[in-house]
Amino acid sequence: MKKLANPRREIYVFQVLGQHELDFDLKGFYRFKDLETGQEVELQAEQIKAEVKANAESFLSQIESDLKVPFVYWKKSVSKTLSQVLSERYFDVT
């Protein structure tokens, strides 16, 4: 991002999440699949809830920190569709 962003090339990053992704309110057993490796694991959602929430918060904090670069604008949006996010004016780049 540091190499791409400049006064002539602003970068806008949208992170669109559903509230259920932040709350991780699943109950029961689920089969989770790693989309990169294809590995699957069955877990009880209630047992991993705290870890999943902590990892998500850490991940979002790291993204926010990493994107504090001139001419890079990041917006996290919860419970809105992508079209709603794009139609709203989120960035004040004065």
JSON list of C-alpha atoms in Angstrom, two decimals:
[
{"chain": "A", "resi": 1, "resn": "MET", "atom": "CA", "xyz": [0.00, 0.00, 0.00]},
{"chain": "A", "resi": 2, "resn": "LYS", "atom": "CA", "xyz": [2.80, 2.38, 0.84]},
{"chain": "A", "resi": 3, "resn": "LYS", "atom": "CA", "xyz": [4.25, 2.02, -2.65]},
{"chain": "A", "resi": 4, "resn": "LEU", "atom": "CA", "xyz": [0.90, 2.31, -4.43]},
{"chain": "A", "resi": 5, "resn": "ALA", "atom": "CA", "xyz": [-0.72, 5.20, -2.56]},
{"chain": "A", "resi": 6, "resn": "ASN", "atom": "CA", "xyz": [0.21, 8.74, -3.49]},
{"chain": "A", "resi": 7, "resn": "PRO", "atom": "CA", "xyz": [-1.54, 12.09, -4.05]},
{"chain": "A", "resi": 8, "resn": "ARG", "atom": "CA", "xyz": [-2.52, 10.96, -7.53]},
{"chain": "A", "resi": 9, "resn": "ARG", "atom": "CA", "xyz": [-3.64, 7.47, -6.48]},
{"chain": "A", "resi": 10, "resn": "GLU", "atom": "CA", "xyz": [-5.79, 7.24, -3.39]},
{"chain": "A", "resi": 11, "resn": "ILE", "atom": "CA", "xyz": [-6.74, 3.79, -2.15]},
{"chain": "A", "resi": 12, "resn": "TYR", "atom": "CA", "xyz": [-10.06, 3.01, -0.49]},
{"chain": "A", "resi": 13, "resn": "VAL", "atom": "CA", "xyz": [-10.37, -0.24, 1.46]},
{"chain": "A", "resi": 14, "resn": "PHE", "atom": "CA", "xyz": [-13.77, -1.49, 2.60]},
{"chain": "A", "resi": 15, "resn": "GLN", "atom": "CA", "xyz": [-14.19, -4.22, 5.20]},
{"chain": "A", "resi": 16, "resn": "VAL", "atom": "CA", "xyz": [-17.85, -5.23, 5.14]},
{"chain": "A", "resi": 17, "resn": "LEU", "atom": "CA", "xyz": [-18.91, -7.55, 7.95]},
{"chain": "A", "resi": 18, "resn": "GLY", "atom": "CA", "xyz": [-22.16, -8.97, 9.21]},
{"chain": "A", "resi": 19, "resn": "GLN", "atom": "CA", "xyz": [-22.91, -8.59, 12.89]},
{"chain": "A", "resi": 20, "resn": "HIS", "atom": "CA", "xyz": [-22.92, -12.40, 13.16]},
{"chain": "A", "resi": 21, "resn": "GLU", "atom": "CA", "xyz": [-19.28, -12.42, 12.07]},
{"chain": "A", "resi": 22, "resn": "LEU", "atom": "CA", "xyz": [-18.32, -10.21, 15.00]},
{"chain": "A", "resi": 23, "resn": "ASP", "atom": "CA", "xyz": [-20.61, -11.88, 17.52]},
{"chain": "A", "resi": 24, "resn": "PHE", "atom": "CA", "xyz": [-19.90, -15.46, 16.39]},
{"chain": "A", "resi": 25, "resn": "ASP", "atom": "CA", "xyz": [-23.20, -16.58, 17.86]},
{"chain": "A", "resi": 26, "resn": "LEU", "atom": "CA", "xyz": [-23.21, -20.07, 16.37]},
{"chain": "A", "resi": 27, "resn": "LYS", "atom": "CA", "xyz": [-24.35, -22.99, 18.49]},
{"chain": "A", "resi": 28, "resn": "GLY", "atom": "CA", "xyz": [-23.64, -26.69, 18.07]},
{"chain": "A", "resi": 29, "resn": "PHE", "atom": "CA", "xyz": [-21.11, -28.61, 16.02]},
{"chain": "A", "resi": 30, "resn": "TYR", "atom": "CA", "xyz": [-19.86, -27.22, 12.73]},
{"chain": "A", "resi": 31, "resn": "ARG", "atom": "CA", "xyz": [-17.41, -28.36, 10.11]},
{"chain": "A", "resi": 32, "resn": "PHE", "atom": "CA", "xyz": [-15.01, -25.53, 9.36]},
{"chain": "A", "resi": 33, "resn": "LYS", "atom": "CA", "xyz": [-12.93, -25.61, 6.19]},
{"chain": "A", "resi": 34, "resn": "ASP", "atom": "CA", "xyz": [-9.67, -23.77, 5.62]},
{"chain": "A", "resi": 35, "resn": "LEU", "atom": "CA", "xyz": [-10.20, -22.27, 2.17]},
{"chain": "A", "resi": 36, "resn": "GLU", "atom": "CA", "xyz": [-6.46, -22.12, 1.48]},
{"chain": "A", "resi": 37, "resn": "THR", "atom": "CA", "xyz": [-5.50, -25.68, 2.44]},
{"chain": "A", "resi": 38, "resn": "GLY", "atom": "CA", "xyz": [-8.84, -27.47, 2.15]},
{"chain": "A", "resi": 39, "resn": "GLN", "atom": "CA", "xyz": [-8.32, -28.95, 5.63]},
{"chain": "A", "resi": 40, "resn": "GLU", "atom": "CA", "xyz": [-11.55, -29.50, 7.55]},
{"chain": "A", "resi": 41, "resn": "VAL", "atom": "CA", "xyz": [-12.14, -29.70, 11.28]},
{"chain": "A", "resi": 42, "resn": "GLU", "atom": "CA", "xyz": [-15.30, -30.26, 13.29]},
{"chain": "A", "resi": 43, "resn": "LEU", "atom": "CA", "xyz": [-15.68, -28.11, 16.39]},
{"chain": "A", "resi": 44, "resn": "GLN", "atom": "CA", "xyz": [-18.34, -27.11, 18.86]},
{"chain": "A", "resi": 45, "resn": "ALA", "atom": "CA", "xyz": [-18.98, -23.42, 18.24]},
{"chain": "A", "resi": 46, "resn": "GLU", "atom": "CA", "xyz": [-19.53, -22.50, 21.88]},
{"chain": "A", "resi": 47, "resn": "GLN", "atom": "CA", "xyz": [-16.07, -23.82, 22.83]},
{"chain": "A", "resi": 48, "resn": "ILE", "atom": "CA", "xyz": [-14.22, -21.66, 20.32]},
{"chain": "A", "resi": 49, "resn": "LYS", "atom": "CA", "xyz": [-16.35, -18.50, 20.53]},
{"chain": "A", "resi": 50, "resn": "ALA", "atom": "CA", "xyz": [-13.98, -16.50, 22.77]},
{"chain": "A", "resi": 51, "resn": "GLU", "atom": "CA", "xyz": [-10.93, -17.40, 20.69]},
{"chain": "A", "resi": 52, "resn": "VAL", "atom": "CA", "xyz": [-12.68, -16.59, 17.40]},
{"chain": "A", "resi": 53, "resn": "LYS", "atom": "CA", "xyz": [-13.86, -13.22, 18.69]},
{"chain": "A", "resi": 54, "resn": "ALA", "atom": "CA", "xyz": [-10.42, -12.35, 20.07]},
{"chain": "A", "resi": 55, "resn": "ASN", "atom": "CA", "xyz": [-8.73, -13.34, 16.79]},
{"chain": "A", "resi": 56, "resn": "ALA", "atom": "CA", "xyz": [-11.23, -11.29, 14.75]},
{"chain": "A", "resi": 57, "resn": "GLU", "atom": "CA", "xyz": [-10.71, -8.21, 16.92]},
{"chain": "A", "resi": 58, "resn": "SER", "atom": "CA", "xyz": [-6.94, -8.61, 16.70]},
{"chain": "A", "resi": 59, "resn": "PHE", "atom": "CA", "xyz": [-7.10, -9.06, 12.93]},
{"chain": "A", "resi": 60, "resn": "LEU", "atom": "CA", "xyz": [-9.23, -5.94, 12.45]},
{"chain": "A", "resi": 61, "resn": "SER", "atom": "CA", "xyz": [-6.99, -3.90, 14.75]},
{"chain": "A", "resi": 62, "resn": "GLN", "atom": "CA", "xyz": [-3.93, -5.02, 12.79]},
{"chain": "A", "resi": 63, "resn": "ILE", "atom": "CA", "xyz": [-5.56, -4.07, 9.48]},
{"chain": "A", "resi": 64, "resn": "GLU", "atom": "CA", "xyz": [-6.49, -0.66, 10.84]},
{"chain": "A", "resi": 65, "resn": "SER", "atom": "CA", "xyz": [-2.94, -0.14, 12.08]},
{"chain": "A", "resi": 66, "resn": "ASP", "atom": "CA", "xyz": [-1.34, -1.35, 8.84]},
{"chain": "A", "resi": 67, "resn": "LEU", "atom": "CA", "xyz": [-3.52, 0.91, 6.72]},
{"chain": "A", "resi": 68, "resn": "LYS", "atom": "CA", "xyz": [-2.60, 4.12, 8.53]},
{"chain": "A", "resi": 69, "resn": "VAL", "atom": "CA", "xyz": [-0.75, 5.25, 5.44]},
{"chain": "A", "resi": 70, "resn": "PRO", "atom": "CA", "xyz": [-1.13, 8.59, 3.65]},
{"chain": "A", "resi": 71, "resn": "PHE", "atom": "CA", "xyz": [-3.72, 8.40, 0.87]},
{"chain": "A", "resi": 72, "resn": "VAL", "atom": "CA", "xyz": [-5.08, 5.05, 2.10]},
{"chain": "A", "resi": 73, "resn": "TYR", "atom": "CA", "xyz": [-8.57, 5.15, 3.57]},
{"chain": "A", "resi": 74, "resn": "TRP", "atom": "CA", "xyz": [-10.08, 2.22, 5.44]},
{"chain": "A", "resi": 75, "resn": "LYS", "atom": "CA", "xyz": [-13.67, 1.82, 6.52]},
{"chain": "A", "resi": 76, "resn": "LYS", "atom": "CA", "xyz": [-15.09, -1.07, 8.49]},
{"chain": "A", "resi": 77, "resn": "SER", "atom": "CA", "xyz": [-18.83, -1.43, 8.16]},
{"chain": "A", "resi": 78, "resn": "VAL", "atom": "CA", "xyz": [-21.07, -3.78, 10.08]},
{"chain": "A", "resi": 79, "resn": "SER", "atom": "CA", "xyz": [-24.48, -5.07, 9.04]},
{"chain": "A", "resi": 80, "resn": "LYS", "atom": "CA", "xyz": [-24.75, -3.13, 5.80]},
{"chain": "A", "resi": 81, "resn": "THR", "atom": "CA", "xyz": [-24.71, -4.47, 2.29]},
{"chain": "A", "resi": 82, "resn": "LEU", "atom": "CA", "xyz": [-21.84, -3.61, -0.01]},
{"chain": "A", "resi": 83, "resn": "SER", "atom": "CA", "xyz": [-24.12, -1.38, -2.07]},
{"chain": "A", "resi": 84, "resn": "GLN", "atom": "CA", "xyz": [-25.15, 0.54, 1.07]},
{"chain": "A", "resi": 85, "resn": "VAL", "atom": "CA", "xyz": [-21.53, 1.00, 2.05]},
{"chain": "A", "resi": 86, "resn": "LEU", "atom": "CA", "xyz": [-20.53, 2.22, -1.38]},
{"chain": "A", "resi": 87, "resn": "SER", "atom": "CA", "xyz": [-23.47, 4.60, -1.67]},
{"chain": "A", "resi": 88, "resn": "GLU", "atom": "CA", "xyz": [-22.72, 6.35, 1.62]},
{"chain": "A", "resi": 89, "resn": "ARG", "atom": "CA", "xyz": [-20.03, 8.95, 1.98]},
{"chain": "A", "resi": 90, "resn": "TYR", "atom": "CA", "xyz": [-17.67, 7.52, 4.55]},
{"chain": "A", "resi": 91, "resn": "PHE", "atom": "CA", "xyz": [-14.48, 9.28, 3.75]},
{"chain": "A", "resi": 92, "resn": "ASP", "atom": "CA", "xyz": [-13.63, 12.87, 4.45]},
{"chain": "A", "resi": 93, "resn": "VAL", "atom": "CA", "xyz": [-10.38, 13.30, 2.55]},
{"chain": "A", "resi": 94, "resn": "THR", "atom": "CA", "xyz": [-9.98, 17.05, 2.77]}
]
